[in-house]
Structure formats: C-alpha cells, structure tokens
Short mmCIF file of C-alpha atoms in Angstrom, two decimals:
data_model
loop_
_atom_site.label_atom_id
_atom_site.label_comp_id
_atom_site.label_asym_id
_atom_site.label_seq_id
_atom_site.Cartn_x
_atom_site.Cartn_y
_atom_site.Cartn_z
CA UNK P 1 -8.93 23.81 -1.98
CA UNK P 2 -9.48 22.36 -5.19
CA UNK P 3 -6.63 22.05 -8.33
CA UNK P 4 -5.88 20.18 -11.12
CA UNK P 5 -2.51 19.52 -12.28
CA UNK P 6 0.11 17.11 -13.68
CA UNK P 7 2.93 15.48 -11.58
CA UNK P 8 5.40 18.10 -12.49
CA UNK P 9 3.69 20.40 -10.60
CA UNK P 10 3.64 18.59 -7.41
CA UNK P 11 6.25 20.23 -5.49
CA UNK P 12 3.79 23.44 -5.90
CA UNK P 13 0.60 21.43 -5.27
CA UNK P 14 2.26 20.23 -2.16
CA UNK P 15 3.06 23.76 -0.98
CA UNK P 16 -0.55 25.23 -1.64
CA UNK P 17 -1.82 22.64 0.41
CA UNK P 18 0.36 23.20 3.74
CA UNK P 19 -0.18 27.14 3.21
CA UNK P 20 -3.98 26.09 3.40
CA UNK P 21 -3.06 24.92 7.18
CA UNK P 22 -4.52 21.79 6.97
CA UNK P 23 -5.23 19.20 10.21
CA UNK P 24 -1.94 17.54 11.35
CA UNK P 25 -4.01 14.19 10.41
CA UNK P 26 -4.71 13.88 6.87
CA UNK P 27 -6.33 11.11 4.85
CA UNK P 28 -5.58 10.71 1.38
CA UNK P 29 -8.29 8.87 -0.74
CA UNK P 30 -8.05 7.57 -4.40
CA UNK P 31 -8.05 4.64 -6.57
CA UNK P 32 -4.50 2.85 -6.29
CA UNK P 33 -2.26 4.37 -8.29
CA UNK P 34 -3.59 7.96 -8.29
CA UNK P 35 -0.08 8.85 -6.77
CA UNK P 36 -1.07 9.59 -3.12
CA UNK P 37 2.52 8.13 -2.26
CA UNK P 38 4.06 10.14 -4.40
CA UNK P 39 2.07 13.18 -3.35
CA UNK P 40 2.99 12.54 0.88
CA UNK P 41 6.86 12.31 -0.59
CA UNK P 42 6.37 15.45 -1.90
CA UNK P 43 4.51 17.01 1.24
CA UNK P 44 7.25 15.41 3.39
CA UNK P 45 10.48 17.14 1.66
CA UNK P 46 7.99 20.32 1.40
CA UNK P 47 8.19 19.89 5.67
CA UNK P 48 11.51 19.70 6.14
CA UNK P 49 12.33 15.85 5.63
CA UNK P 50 15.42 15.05 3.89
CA UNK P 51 15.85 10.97 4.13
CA UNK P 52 14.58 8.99 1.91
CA UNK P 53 10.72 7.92 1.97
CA UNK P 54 8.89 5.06 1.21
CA UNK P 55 5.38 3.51 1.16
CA UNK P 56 4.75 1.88 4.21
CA UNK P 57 3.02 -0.95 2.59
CA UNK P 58 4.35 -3.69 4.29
CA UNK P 59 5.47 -1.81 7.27
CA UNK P 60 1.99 0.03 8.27
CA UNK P 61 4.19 3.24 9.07
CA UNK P 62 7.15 5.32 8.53
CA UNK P 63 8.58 7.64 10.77
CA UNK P 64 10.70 10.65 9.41
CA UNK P 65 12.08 13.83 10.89
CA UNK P 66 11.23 16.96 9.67
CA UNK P 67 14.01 20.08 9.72
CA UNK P 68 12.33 21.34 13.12
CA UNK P 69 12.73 18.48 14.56
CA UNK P 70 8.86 17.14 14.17
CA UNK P 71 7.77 14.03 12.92
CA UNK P 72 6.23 13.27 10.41
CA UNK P 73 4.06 9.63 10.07
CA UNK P 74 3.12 8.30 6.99
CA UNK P 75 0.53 5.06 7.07
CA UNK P 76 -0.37 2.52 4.74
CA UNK P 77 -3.45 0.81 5.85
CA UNK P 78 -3.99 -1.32 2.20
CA UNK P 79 -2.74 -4.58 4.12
CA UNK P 80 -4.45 -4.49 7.48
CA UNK P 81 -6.81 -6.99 7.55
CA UNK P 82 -9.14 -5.11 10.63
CA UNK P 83 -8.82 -1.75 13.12
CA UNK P 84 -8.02 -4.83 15.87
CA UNK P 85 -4.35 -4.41 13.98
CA UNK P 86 -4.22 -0.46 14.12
CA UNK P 87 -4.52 -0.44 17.88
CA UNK P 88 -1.92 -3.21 17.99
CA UNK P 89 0.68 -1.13 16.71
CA UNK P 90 -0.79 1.99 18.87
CA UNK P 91 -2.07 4.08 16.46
CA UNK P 92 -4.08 6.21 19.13
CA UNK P 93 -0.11 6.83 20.21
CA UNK P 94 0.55 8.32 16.68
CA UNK P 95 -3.22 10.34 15.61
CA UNK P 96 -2.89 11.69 18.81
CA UNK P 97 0.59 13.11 19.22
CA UNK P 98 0.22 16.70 17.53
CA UNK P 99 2.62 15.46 14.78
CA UNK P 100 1.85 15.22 11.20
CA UNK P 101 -0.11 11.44 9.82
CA UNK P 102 -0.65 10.89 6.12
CA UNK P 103 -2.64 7.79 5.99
CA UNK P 104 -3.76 5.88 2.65
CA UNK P 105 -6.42 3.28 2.96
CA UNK P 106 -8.12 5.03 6.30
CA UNK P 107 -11.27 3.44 5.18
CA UNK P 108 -9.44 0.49 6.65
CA UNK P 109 -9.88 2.29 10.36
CA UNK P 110 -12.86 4.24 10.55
CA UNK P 111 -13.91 3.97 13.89
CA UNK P 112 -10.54 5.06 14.78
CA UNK P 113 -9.75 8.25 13.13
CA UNK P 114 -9.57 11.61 14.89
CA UNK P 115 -12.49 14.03 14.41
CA UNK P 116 -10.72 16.72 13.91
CA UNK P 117 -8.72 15.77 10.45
CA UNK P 118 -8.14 17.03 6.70
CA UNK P 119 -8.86 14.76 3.87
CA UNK P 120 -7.05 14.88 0.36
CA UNK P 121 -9.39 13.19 -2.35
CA UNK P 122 -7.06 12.71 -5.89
CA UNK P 123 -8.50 11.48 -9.27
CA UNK P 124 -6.66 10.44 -11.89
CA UNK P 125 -8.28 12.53 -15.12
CA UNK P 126 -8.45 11.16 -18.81
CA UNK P 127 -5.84 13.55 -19.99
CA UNK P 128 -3.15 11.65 -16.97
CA UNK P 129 -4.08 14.65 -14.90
CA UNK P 130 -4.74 14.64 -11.42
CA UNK P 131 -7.83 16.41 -9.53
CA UNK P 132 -7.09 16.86 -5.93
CA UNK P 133 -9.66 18.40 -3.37
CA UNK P 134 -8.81 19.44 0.49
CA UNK P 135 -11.10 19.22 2.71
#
C-alpha cells in the first residue's frame, strides 16, 4: 500500500491500512517527527481503544485495550541504549503474544524482531505532506 496525504486524513489512512490486514507486529520507520505517534494513536482508536495514548518514550511500552478485549502494545525504542534492555523488559513476551505491537525506533532491536512483521515507512513531503508505504 502506498498513499500520500495530510494529517487530516489520518483517521482514513489508518483504516486503509488495517483493511490491508497487515502483521500484528508492525514497525514504523521515519525521521523524528514524521508523526508515527500520531499515526499508532490513530490506528489504536481505529481498533477499538478508547483511553488515552501516549508515546512510550520514557516508558519503552504502553499497554491499551482494544473494544474486543485485545491488546494493543505500542513501543518506543528511541531511548534504549542496546537489545540487552528489550529482553529485560521481555519483549519476546509481547512480539510473540498474537496481539497487536507498533514499535518506533526497531532499528534499535534488530536481532530481535519477528520474521513475520509489516513495516510502515512515512516521509514527511515538501508540501507538509506525508508519504506512507506498507509493506
């Protein structure tokens, strides 16, 4: 899937991508500030979740609960200073479990990552666009 558009258009983007049936485990890459955050809010109230979300920055993960009672996992990697630190906090429990993981920063664990997972590349364009592929 590939699209360009501008952040009003996210909730849309976010549904075109989860009709595309992506992997539960999807990386999102970009430059910081691209608005990969802002897009896994948008996938996570497009799933059901109703709380309030957050970047995980300091926190490595957030958990939320989706309306069918899933979960939903959202990772921040940008702080971790090695993988040493992901398996710490047991992220083979959380890639593993059949529920959905948005990570940013997965370059940050790459020996660690499922094989079987979707990616999400955004670019910011000149006109404040974005360009998102899903692979």
């Amino acid at each position: 899937m590939n699209s360009i558009f501008s952040i009003d258009q996210l909730e849309e983007v976010a549904k075109q991508i989860l009709a595309q049936n992506p992997k539960k485990v999807i990386l999102f890459h970009g430059e910081m500030g691209v608005g990969k955050t802002t897009l896994i809010k948008q996938l996570c109230k497009s799933l059901g979740v109703t709380g309030a979300t957050s970047s995980p920055t300091f926190s490595l993960v957030n958990e939320y609960e989706a309306d069918d009672n899933q979960l939903v996992y959202h990772f921040d990697f940008y702080r971790l200073n090695d993988e040493v630190e992901a398996l710490d906090m047991g992220i083979d429990d959380y890639l593993y479990s059949g529920n959905w993981c948005f990570i940013e920063w997965a370059e940050k664990i790459p020996n660690l990552i499922p094989q079987t997972h979707s990616v999400i590349t955004i670019t910011l364009l000149d006109d404040g666009k974005r360009s998102l592929q899903l692979s």
